[in-house]
């Protein structure tokens, strides 16, 4: 299962390795209304957070200390962001055994589908023949009902963020020789109907802002991730 998850994530990231800007950054499933989730429990799956450094050769090198700090900052910021949402997000507790594997499988599937949406939906020129009309019609498959049964929730929020910061050597290569892989800052958040698997709302950007290694940057990142989340409450002032 871990190998499957790793393969899905590695393959999906190939889709967002383009420097081009997407013409769209958010999508809503046709027919979906905010009233559908009024007073509904939304389970928050543990956000996937990955932070590291681009080497001189452009190779991504994970930094455990950066990732751990970013996870803590995101957890804290999501709690603060609750005041801007009309629904209460219920974090999914730690899973074990088969339940843990099932959750990991669907988190990886969401990452793959979200990247496909970013590449094939938000980049208009890349739309598949079935997407030419522009309808936002994406799904994780009906078997997500197992997640609804396990969590007792009809809806789930998935969050993924990945940041590749340039090392000194990488910056030097790009400045002096004009070559080298640029920094990468991907983020997306998606609301899924767990009974049907339909992606109801997705906000995604391959060039997100905010340095996730500090509190101020994470506050900006979470605001971007949850921008226009269905039922968001406008802040005063």
C-alpha positions as protocol buffer text, in pm:
chain_id: "A"
residue {
  index: 1
  type: UNK
  ca { x: 0 y: 0 z: 0 }
}
residue {
  index: 2
  type: UNK
  ca { x: 279 y: 244 z: 85 }
}
residue {
  index: 3
  type: UNK
  ca { x: 439 y: 169 z: -253 }
}
residue {
  index: 4
  type: UNK
  ca { x: 107 y: 238 z: -424 }
}
residue {
  index: 5
  type: UNK
  ca { x: 68 y: 570 z: -243 }
}
residue {
  index: 6
  type: UNK
  ca { x: 424 y: 676 z: -330 }
}
residue {
  index: 7
  type: UNK
  ca { x: 378 y: 586 z: -696 }
}
residue {
  index: 8
  type: UNK
  ca { x: 52 y: 781 z: -722 }
}
residue {
  index: 9
  type: UNK
  ca { x: 202 y: 1092 z: -566 }
}
residue {
  index: 10
  type: UNK
  ca { x: 520 y: 1075 z: -774 }
}
residue {
  index: 11
  type: UNK
  ca { x: 325 y: 1033 z: -1095 }
}
residue {
  index: 12
  type: UNK
  ca { x: 76 y: 1306 z: -1012 }
}
residue {
  index: 13
  type: UNK
  ca { x: 345 y: 1564 z: -940 }
}
residue {
  index: 14
  type: UNK
  ca { x: 466 y: 1530 z: -1298 }
}
residue {
  index: 15
  type: UNK
  ca { x: 146 y: 1705 z: -1402 }
}
residue {
  index: 16
  type: UNK
  ca { x: 223 y: 2025 z: -1216 }
}
residue {
  index: 17
  type: UNK
  ca { x: 589 y: 2061 z: -1310 }
}
residue {
  index: 18
  type: UNK
  ca { x: 501 y: 2324 z: -1570 }
}
residue {
  index: 19
  type: UNK
  ca { x: 596 y: 2687 z: -1498 }
}
residue {
  index: 20
  type: UNK
  ca { x: 284 y: 2813 z: -1675 }
}
residue {
  index: 21
  type: UNK
  ca { x: 10 y: 2978 z: -1474 }
}
residue {
  index: 22
  type: UNK
  ca { x: -329 y: 2810 z: -1473 }
}
residue {
  index: 23
  type: UNK
  ca { x: -606 y: 3027 z: -1615 }
}
residue {
  index: 24
  type: UNK
  ca { x: -836 y: 2906 z: -1336 }
}
residue {
  index: 25
  type: UNK
  ca { x: -763 y: 2817 z: -974 }
}
residue {
  index: 26
  type: UNK
  ca { x: -1095 y: 2694 z: -838 }
}
residue {
  index: 27
  type: UNK
  ca { x: -1389 y: 2486 z: -948 }
}
residue {
  index: 28
  type: UNK
  ca { x: -1735 y: 2392 z: -819 }
}
residue {
  index: 29
  type: UNK
  ca { x: -1938 y: 2092 z: -928 }
}
residue {
  index: 30
  type: UNK
  ca { x: -2248 y: 2193 z: -1131 }
}
residue {
  index: 31
  type: UNK
  ca { x: -2559 y: 2189 z: -916 }
}
residue {
  index: 32
  type: UNK
  ca { x: -2374 y: 2203 z: -587 }
}
residue {
  index: 33
  type: UNK
  ca { x: -2515 y: 2461 z: -347 }
}
residue {
  index: 34
  type: UNK
  ca { x: -2369 y: 2576 z: -17 }
}
residue {
  index: 35
  type: UNK
  ca { x: -2700 y: 2496 z: 149 }
}
residue {
  index: 36
  type: UNK
  ca { x: -2631 y: 2126 z: 91 }
}
residue {
  index: 37
  type: UNK
  ca { x: -2360 y: 2126 z: 356 }
}
residue {
  index: 38
  type: UNK
  ca { x: -2537 y: 2353 z: 605 }
}
residue {
  index: 39
  type: UNK
  ca { x: -2494 y: 2213 z: 956 }
}
residue {
  index: 40
  type: UNK
  ca { x: -2319 y: 1908 z: 813 }
}
residue {
  index: 41
  type: UNK
  ca { x: -2018 y: 1749 z: 977 }
}
residue {
  index: 42
  type: UNK
  ca { x: -1709 y: 1782 z: 759 }
}
residue {
  index: 43
  type: UNK
  ca { x: -1426 y: 1548 z: 846 }
}
residue {
  index: 44
  type: UNK
  ca { x: -1080 y: 1698 z: 798 }
}
residue {
  index: 45
  type: UNK
  ca { x: -838 y: 1436 z: 676 }
}
residue {
  index: 46
  type: UNK
  ca { x: -487 y: 1493 z: 801 }
}
residue {
  index: 47
  type: UNK
  ca { x: -330 y: 1752 z: 570 }
}
residue {
  index: 48
  type: UNK
  ca { x: -46 y: 1616 z: 360 }
}
residue {
  index: 49
  type: UNK
  ca { x: 254 y: 1843 z: 414 }
}
residue {
  index: 50
  type: UNK
  ca { x: 590 y: 1803 z: 243 }
}
residue {
  index: 51
  type: UNK
  ca { x: 873 y: 2057 z: 269 }
}
residue {
  index: 52
  type: UNK
  ca { x: 1228 y: 2034 z: 141 }
}
residue {
  index: 53
  type: UNK
  ca { x: 1507 y: 2189 z: -59 }
}
residue {
  index: 54
  type: UNK
  ca { x: 1610 y: 2186 z: -424 }
}
residue {
  index: 55
  type: UNK
  ca { x: 1976 y: 2089 z: -456 }
}
residue {
  index: 56
  type: UNK
  ca { x: 2220 y: 2240 z: -703 }
}
residue {
  index: 57
  type: UNK
  ca { x: 2127 y: 1957 z: -941 }
}
residue {
  index: 58
  type: UNK
  ca { x: 1759 y: 2034 z: -898 }
}
residue {
  index: 59
  type: UNK
  ca { x: 1691 y: 1722 z: -690 }
}
residue {
  index: 60
  type: UNK
  ca { x: 1432 y: 1752 z: -414 }
}
residue {
  index: 61
  type: UNK
  ca { x: 1575 y: 1676 z: -71 }
}
residue {
  index: 62
  type: UNK
  ca { x: 1310 y: 1643 z: 204 }
}
residue {
  index: 63
  type: UNK
  ca { x: 1379 y: 1833 z: 525 }
}
residue {
  index: 64
  type: UNK
  ca { x: 1216 y: 1656 z: 818 }
}
residue {
  index: 65
  type: UNK
  ca { x: 1251 y: 1950 z: 1056 }
}
residue {
  index: 66
  type: UNK
  ca { x: 1086 y: 2189 z: 809 }
}
residue {
  index: 67
  type: UNK
  ca { x: 806 y: 1943 z: 741 }
}
residue {
  index: 68
  type: UNK
  ca { x: 739 y: 1879 z: 1111 }
}
residue {
  index: 69
  type: UNK
  ca { x: 727 y: 2250 z: 1187 }
}
residue {
  index: 70
  type: UNK
  ca { x: 499 y: 2317 z: 889 }
}
residue {
  index: 71
  type: UNK
  ca { x: 260 y: 2044 z: 1003 }
}
residue {
  index: 72
  type: UNK
  ca { x: 236 y: 2198 z: 1351 }
}
residue {
  index: 73
  type: UNK
  ca { x: 183 y: 2545 z: 1206 }
}
residue {
  index: 74
  type: UNK
  ca { x: -87 y: 2421 z: 968 }
}
residue {
  index: 75
  type: UNK
  ca { x: -274 y: 2237 z: 1243 }
}
residue {
  index: 76
  type: UNK
  ca { x: -274 y: 2553 z: 1455 }
}
residue {
  index: 77
  type: UNK
  ca { x: -376 y: 2777 z: 1165 }
}
residue {
  index: 78
  type: UNK
  ca { x: -664 y: 2549 z: 1064 }
}
residue {
  index: 79
  type: UNK
  ca { x: -800 y: 2582 z: 1418 }
}
residue {
  index: 80
  type: UNK
  ca { x: -784 y: 2962 z: 1386 }
}
residue {
  index: 81
  type: UNK
  ca { x: -940 y: 2948 z: 1041 }
}
residue {
  index: 82
  type: UNK
  ca { x: -1245 y: 2776 z: 1188 }
}
residue {
  index: 83
  type: UNK
  ca { x: -1393 y: 3118 z: 1271 }
}
residue {
  index: 84
  type: UNK
  ca { x: -1416 y: 3193 z: 897 }
}
residue {
  index: 85
  type: UNK
  ca { x: -1611 y: 2877 z: 817 }
}
residue {
  index: 86
  type: UNK
  ca { x: -1980 y: 2810 z: 872 }
}
residue {
  index: 87
  type: UNK
  ca { x: -1918 y: 2437 z: 917 }
}
residue {
  index: 88
  type: UNK
  ca { x: -1717 y: 2278 z: 1193 }
}
residue {
  index: 89
  type: UNK
  ca { x: -1420 y: 2081 z: 1066 }
}
residue {
  index: 90
  type: UNK
  ca { x: -1370 y: 1761 z: 1264 }
}
residue {
  index: 91
  type: UNK
  ca { x: -1011 y: 1634 z: 1239 }
}
residue {
  index: 92
  type: UNK
  ca { x: -987 y: 1263 z: 1168 }
}
residue {
  index: 93
  type: UNK
  ca { x: -820 y: 1085 z: 1455 }
}
residue {
  index: 94
  type: UNK
  ca { x: -527 y: 849 z: 1418 }
}
residue {
  index: 95
  type: UNK
  ca { x: -619 y: 535 z: 1226 }
}
residue {
  index: 96
  type: UNK
  ca { x: -462 y: 192 z: 1259 }
}
residue {
  index: 97
  type: UNK
  ca { x: -459 y: -126 z: 1055 }
}
residue {
  index: 98
  type: UNK
  ca { x: -692 y: -156 z: 758 }
}
residue {
  index: 99
  type: UNK
  ca { x: -859 y: 178 z: 831 }
}
residue {
  index: 100
  type: UNK
  ca { x: -524 y: 357 z: 817 }
}
residue {
  index: 101
  type: UNK
  ca { x: -441 y: 193 z: 484 }
}
residue {
  index: 102
  type: UNK
  ca { x: -780 y: 284 z: 339 }
}
residue {
  index: 103
  type: UNK
  ca { x: -742 y: 648 z: 442 }
}
residue {
  index: 104
  type: UNK
  ca { x: -389 y: 662 z: 298 }
}
residue {
  index: 105
  type: UNK
  ca { x: -517 y: 515 z: -28 }
}
residue {
  index: 106
  type: UNK
  ca { x: -787 y: 779 z: -66 }
}
residue {
  index: 107
  type: UNK
  ca { x: -556 y: 1062 z: 35 }
}
residue {
  index: 108
  type: UNK
  ca { x: -321 y: 953 z: -243 }
}
residue {
  index: 109
  type: UNK
  ca { x: -612 y: 919 z: -485 }
}
residue {
  index: 110
  type: UNK
  ca { x: -728 y: 1270 z: -400 }
}
residue {
  index: 111
  type: UNK
  ca { x: -377 y: 1403 z: -467 }
}
residue {
  index: 112
  type: UNK
  ca { x: -377 y: 1237 z: -808 }
}
residue {
  index: 113
  type: UNK
  ca { x: -725 y: 1361 z: -901 }
}
residue {
  index: 114
  type: UNK
  ca { x: -651 y: 1713 z: -776 }
}
residue {
  index: 115
  type: UNK
  ca { x: -340 y: 1731 z: -993 }
}
residue {
  index: 116
  type: UNK
  ca { x: -541 y: 1607 z: -1291 }
}
residue {
  index: 117
  type: UNK
  ca { x: -797 y: 1879 z: -1226 }
}
residue {
  index: 118
  type: UNK
  ca { x: -525 y: 2142 z: -1210 }
}
residue {
  index: 119
  type: UNK
  ca { x: -366 y: 2025 z: -1533 }
}
residue {
  index: 120
  type: UNK
  ca { x: -669 y: 1921 z: -1739 }
}
residue {
  index: 121
  type: UNK
  ca { x: -937 y: 2158 z: -1605 }
}
residue {
  index: 122
  type: UNK
  ca { x: -768 y: 2475 z: -1487 }
}
residue {
  index: 123
  type: UNK
  ca { x: -529 y: 2489 z: -1784 }
}
residue {
  index: 124
  type: UNK
  ca { x: -798 y: 2541 z: -2048 }
}
residue {
  index: 125
  type: UNK
  ca { x: -575 y: 2436 z: -2337 }
}
residue {
  index: 126
  type: UNK
  ca { x: -514 y: 2097 z: -2176 }
}
residue {
  index: 127
  type: UNK
  ca { x: -877 y: 1999 z: -2130 }
}
residue {
  index: 128
  type: UNK
  ca { x: -967 y: 1642 z: -2218 }
}
residue {
  index: 129
  type: UNK
  ca { x: -1233 y: 1577 z: -2485 }
}
residue {
  index: 130
  type: UNK
  ca { x: -1482 y: 1500 z: -2208 }
}
residue {
  index: 131
  type: UNK
  ca { x: -1400 y: 1832 z: -2039 }
}
residue {
  index: 132
  type: UNK
  ca { x: -1420 y: 2063 z: -2341 }
}
residue {
  index: 133
  type: UNK
  ca { x: -1741 y: 2226 z: -2219 }
}
residue {
  index: 134
  type: UNK
  ca { x: -1562 y: 2324 z: -1902 }
}
residue {
  index: 135
  type: UNK
  ca { x: -1799 y: 2143 z: -1665 }
}
residue {
  index: 136
  type: UNK
  ca { x: -1634 y: 2065 z: -1333 }
}
residue {
  index: 137
  type: UNK
  ca { x: -1716 y: 1693 z: -1319 }
}
residue {
  index: 138
  type: UNK
  ca { x: -1460 y: 1497 z: -1119 }
}
residue {
  index: 139
  type: UNK
  ca { x: -1485 y: 1208 z: -876 }
}
residue {
  index: 140
  type: UNK
  ca { x: -1284 y: 981 z: -650 }
}
residue {
  index: 141
  type: UNK
  ca { x: -1530 y: 699 z: -716 }
}
residue {
  index: 142
  type: UNK
  ca { x: -1831 y: 572 z: -528 }
}
residue {
  index: 143
  type: UNK
  ca { x: -1629 y: 351 z: -296 }
}
residue {
  index: 144
  type: UNK
  ca { x: -1553 y: 660 z: -86 }
}
residue {
  index: 145
  type: UNK
  ca { x: -1877 y: 561 z: 86 }
}
residue {
  index: 146
  type: UNK
  ca { x: -1652 y: 344 z: 302 }
}
residue {
  index: 147
  type: UNK
  ca { x: -1501 y: 666 z: 436 }
}
residue {
  index: 148
  type: UNK
  ca { x: -1848 y: 801 z: 512 }
}
residue {
  index: 149
  type: UNK
  ca { x: -1932 y: 484 z: 702 }
}
residue {
  index: 150
  type: UNK
  ca { x: -1603 y: 487 z: 891 }
}
residue {
  index: 151
  type: UNK
  ca { x: -1613 y: 857 z: 988 }
}
residue {
  index: 152
  type: UNK
  ca { x: -1986 y: 914 z: 1022 }
}
residue {
  index: 153
  type: UNK
  ca { x: -1952 y: 1220 z: 797 }
}
residue {
  index: 154
  type: UNK
  ca { x: -2110 y: 1291 z: 461 }
}
residue {
  index: 155
  type: UNK
  ca { x: -1835 y: 1528 z: 351 }
}
residue {
  index: 156
  type: UNK
  ca { x: -1458 y: 1534 z: 373 }
}
residue {
  index: 157
  type: UNK
  ca { x: -1196 y: 1805 z: 330 }
}
residue {
  index: 158
  type: UNK
  ca { x: -861 y: 1703 z: 186 }
}
residue {
  index: 159
  type: UNK
  ca { x: -559 y: 1934 z: 193 }
}
residue {
  index: 160
  type: UNK
  ca { x: -221 y: 1891 z: 25 }
}
residue {
  index: 161
  type: UNK
  ca { x: 74 y: 2127 z: 23 }
}
residue {
  index: 162
  type: UNK
  ca { x: 428 y: 2075 z: -103 }
}
residue {
  index: 163
  type: UNK
  ca { x: 715 y: 2323 z: -104 }
}
residue {
  index: 164
  type: UNK
  ca { x: 1058 y: 2294 z: -264 }
}
residue {
  index: 165
  type: UNK
  ca { x: 1283 y: 2582 z: -150 }
}
residue {
  index: 166
  type: UNK
  ca { x: 1598 y: 2664 z: -343 }
}
residue {
  index: 167
  type: UNK
  ca { x: 1931 y: 2582 z: -182 }
}
residue {
  index: 168
  type: UNK
  ca { x: 2220 y: 2825 z: -214 }
}
residue {
  index: 169
  type: UNK
  ca { x: 2370 y: 2610 z: -487 }
}
residue {
  index: 170
  type: UNK
  ca { x: 2045 y: 2592 z: -678 }
}
residue {
  index: 171
  type: UNK
  ca { x: 2005 y: 2970 z: -665 }
}
residue {
  index: 172
  type: UNK
  ca { x: 2362 y: 3018 z: -786 }
}
residue {
  index: 173
  type: UNK
  ca { x: 2308 y: 2784 z: -1082 }
}
residue {
  index: 174
  type: UNK
  ca { x: 1999 y: 2976 z: -1191 }
}
residue {
  index: 175
  type: UNK
  ca { x: 2158 y: 3319 z: -1145 }
}
residue {
  index: 176
  type: UNK
  ca { x: 2497 y: 3247 z: -1300 }
}
residue {
  index: 177
  type: UNK
  ca { x: 2411 y: 2992 z: -1568 }
}
residue {
  index: 178
  type: UNK
  ca { x: 2040 y: 3048 z: -1615 }
}
residue {
  index: 179
  type: UNK
  ca { x: 1967 y: 2680 z: -1556 }
}
residue {
  index: 180
  type: UNK
  ca { x: 1831 y: 2478 z: -1269 }
}
residue {
  index: 181
  type: UNK
  ca { x: 1492 y: 2380 z: -1134 }
}
residue {
  index: 182
  type: UNK
  ca { x: 1298 y: 2674 z: -987 }
}
residue {
  index: 183
  type: UNK
  ca { x: 1126 y: 2656 z: -646 }
}
residue {
  index: 184
  type: UNK
  ca { x: 798 y: 2468 z: -631 }
}
residue {
  index: 185
  type: UNK
  ca { x: 503 y: 2567 z: -412 }
}
residue {
  index: 186
  type: UNK
  ca { x: 192 y: 2353 z: -473 }
}
residue {
  index: 187
  type: UNK
  ca { x: -122 y: 2358 z: -268 }
}
residue {
  index: 188
  type: UNK
  ca { x: -478 y: 2241 z: -302 }
}
residue {
  index: 189
  type: UNK
  ca { x: -783 y: 2186 z: -85 }
}
residue {
  index: 190
  type: UNK
  ca { x: -1088 y: 1993 z: -190 }
}
residue {
  index: 191
  type: UNK
  ca { x: -1435 y: 1919 z: -53 }
}
residue {
  index: 192
  type: UNK
  ca { x: -1559 y: 1570 z: -139 }
}
residue {
  index: 193
  type: UNK
  ca { x: -1903 y: 1413 z: -104 }
}
residue {
  index: 194
  type: UNK
  ca { x: -1802 y: 1092 z: 71 }
}
residue {
  index: 195
  type: UNK
  ca { x: -2124 y: 913 z: -27 }
}
residue {
  index: 196
  type: UNK
  ca { x: -2072 y: 961 z: -400 }
}
residue {
  index: 197
  type: UNK
  ca { x: -1702 y: 1044 z: -434 }
}
residue {
  index: 198
  type: UNK
  ca { x: -1783 y: 1364 z: -624 }
}
residue {
  index: 199
  type: UNK
  ca { x: -1537 y: 1651 z: -587 }
}
residue {
  index: 200
  type: UNK
  ca { x: -1771 y: 1937 z: -497 }
}
residue {
  index: 201
  type: UNK
  ca { x: -1514 y: 2216 z: -469 }
}
residue {
  index: 202
  type: UNK
  ca { x: -1143 y: 2245 z: -533 }
}
residue {
  index: 203
  type: UNK
  ca { x: -900 y: 2531 z: -486 }
}
residue {
  index: 204
  type: UNK
  ca { x: -558 y: 2465 z: -635 }
}
residue {
  index: 205
  type: UNK
  ca { x: -248 y: 2659 z: -728 }
}
residue {
  index: 206
  type: UNK
  ca { x: 93 y: 2545 z: -848 }
}
residue {
  index: 207
  type: UNK
  ca { x: 248 y: 2875 z: -735 }
}
residue {
  index: 208
  type: UNK
  ca { x: 117 y: 2931 z: -384 }
}
residue {
  index: 209
  type: UNK
  ca { x: 242 y: 3204 z: -154 }
}
residue {
  index: 210
  type: UNK
  ca { x: 344 y: 3205 z: 208 }
}
residue {
  index: 211
  type: UNK
  ca { x: 655 y: 3052 z: 361 }
}
residue {
  index: 212
  type: UNK
  ca { x: 512 y: 2749 z: 540 }
}
residue {
  index: 213
  type: UNK
  ca { x: 815 y: 2735 z: 769 }
}
residue {
  index: 214
  type: UNK
  ca { x: 689 y: 3027 z: 978 }
}
residue {
  index: 215
  type: UNK
  ca { x: 356 y: 3127 z: 1133 }
}
residue {
  index: 216
  type: UNK
  ca { x: 298 y: 3435 z: 916 }
}
residue {
  index: 217
  type: UNK
  ca { x: 362 y: 3241 z: 598 }
}
residue {
  index: 218
  type: UNK
  ca { x: 139 y: 2954 z: 705 }
}
residue {
  index: 219
  type: UNK
  ca { x: -142 y: 3196 z: 783 }
}
residue {
  index: 220
  type: UNK
  ca { x: -120 y: 3321 z: 425 }
}
residue {
  index: 221
  type: UNK
  ca { x: -105 y: 2968 z: 286 }
}
residue {
  index: 222
  type: UNK
  ca { x: -413 y: 2847 z: 473 }
}
residue {
  index: 223
  type: UNK
  ca { x: -607 y: 3158 z: 367 }
}
residue {
  index: 224
  type: UNK
  ca { x: -520 y: 3081 z: 6 }
}
residue {
  index: 225
  type: UNK
  ca { x: -612 y: 2715 z: 43 }
}
residue {
  index: 226
  type: UNK
  ca { x: -954 y: 2792 z: 194 }
}
residue {
  index: 227
  type: UNK
  ca { x: -1032 y: 3097 z: -19 }
}
residue {
  index: 228
  type: UNK
  ca { x: -1398 y: 3085 z: -128 }
}
residue {
  index: 229
  type: UNK
  ca { x: -1457 y: 2762 z: 64 }
}
residue {
  index: 230
  type: UNK
  ca { x: -1832 y: 2689 z: 47 }
}
residue {
  index: 231
  type: UNK
  ca { x: -2006 y: 2868 z: 331 }
}
residue {
  index: 232
  type: UNK
  ca { x: -1710 y: 3085 z: 425 }
}
residue {
  index: 233
  type: UNK
  ca { x: -1800 y: 3366 z: 661 }
}
residue {
  index: 234
  type: UNK
  ca { x: -1689 y: 3714 z: 554 }
}
residue {
  index: 235
  type: UNK
  ca { x: -1468 y: 3879 z: 814 }
}
residue {
  index: 236
  type: UNK
  ca { x: -1558 y: 4223 z: 942 }
}
residue {
  index: 237
  type: UNK
  ca { x: -1318 y: 4511 z: 910 }
}
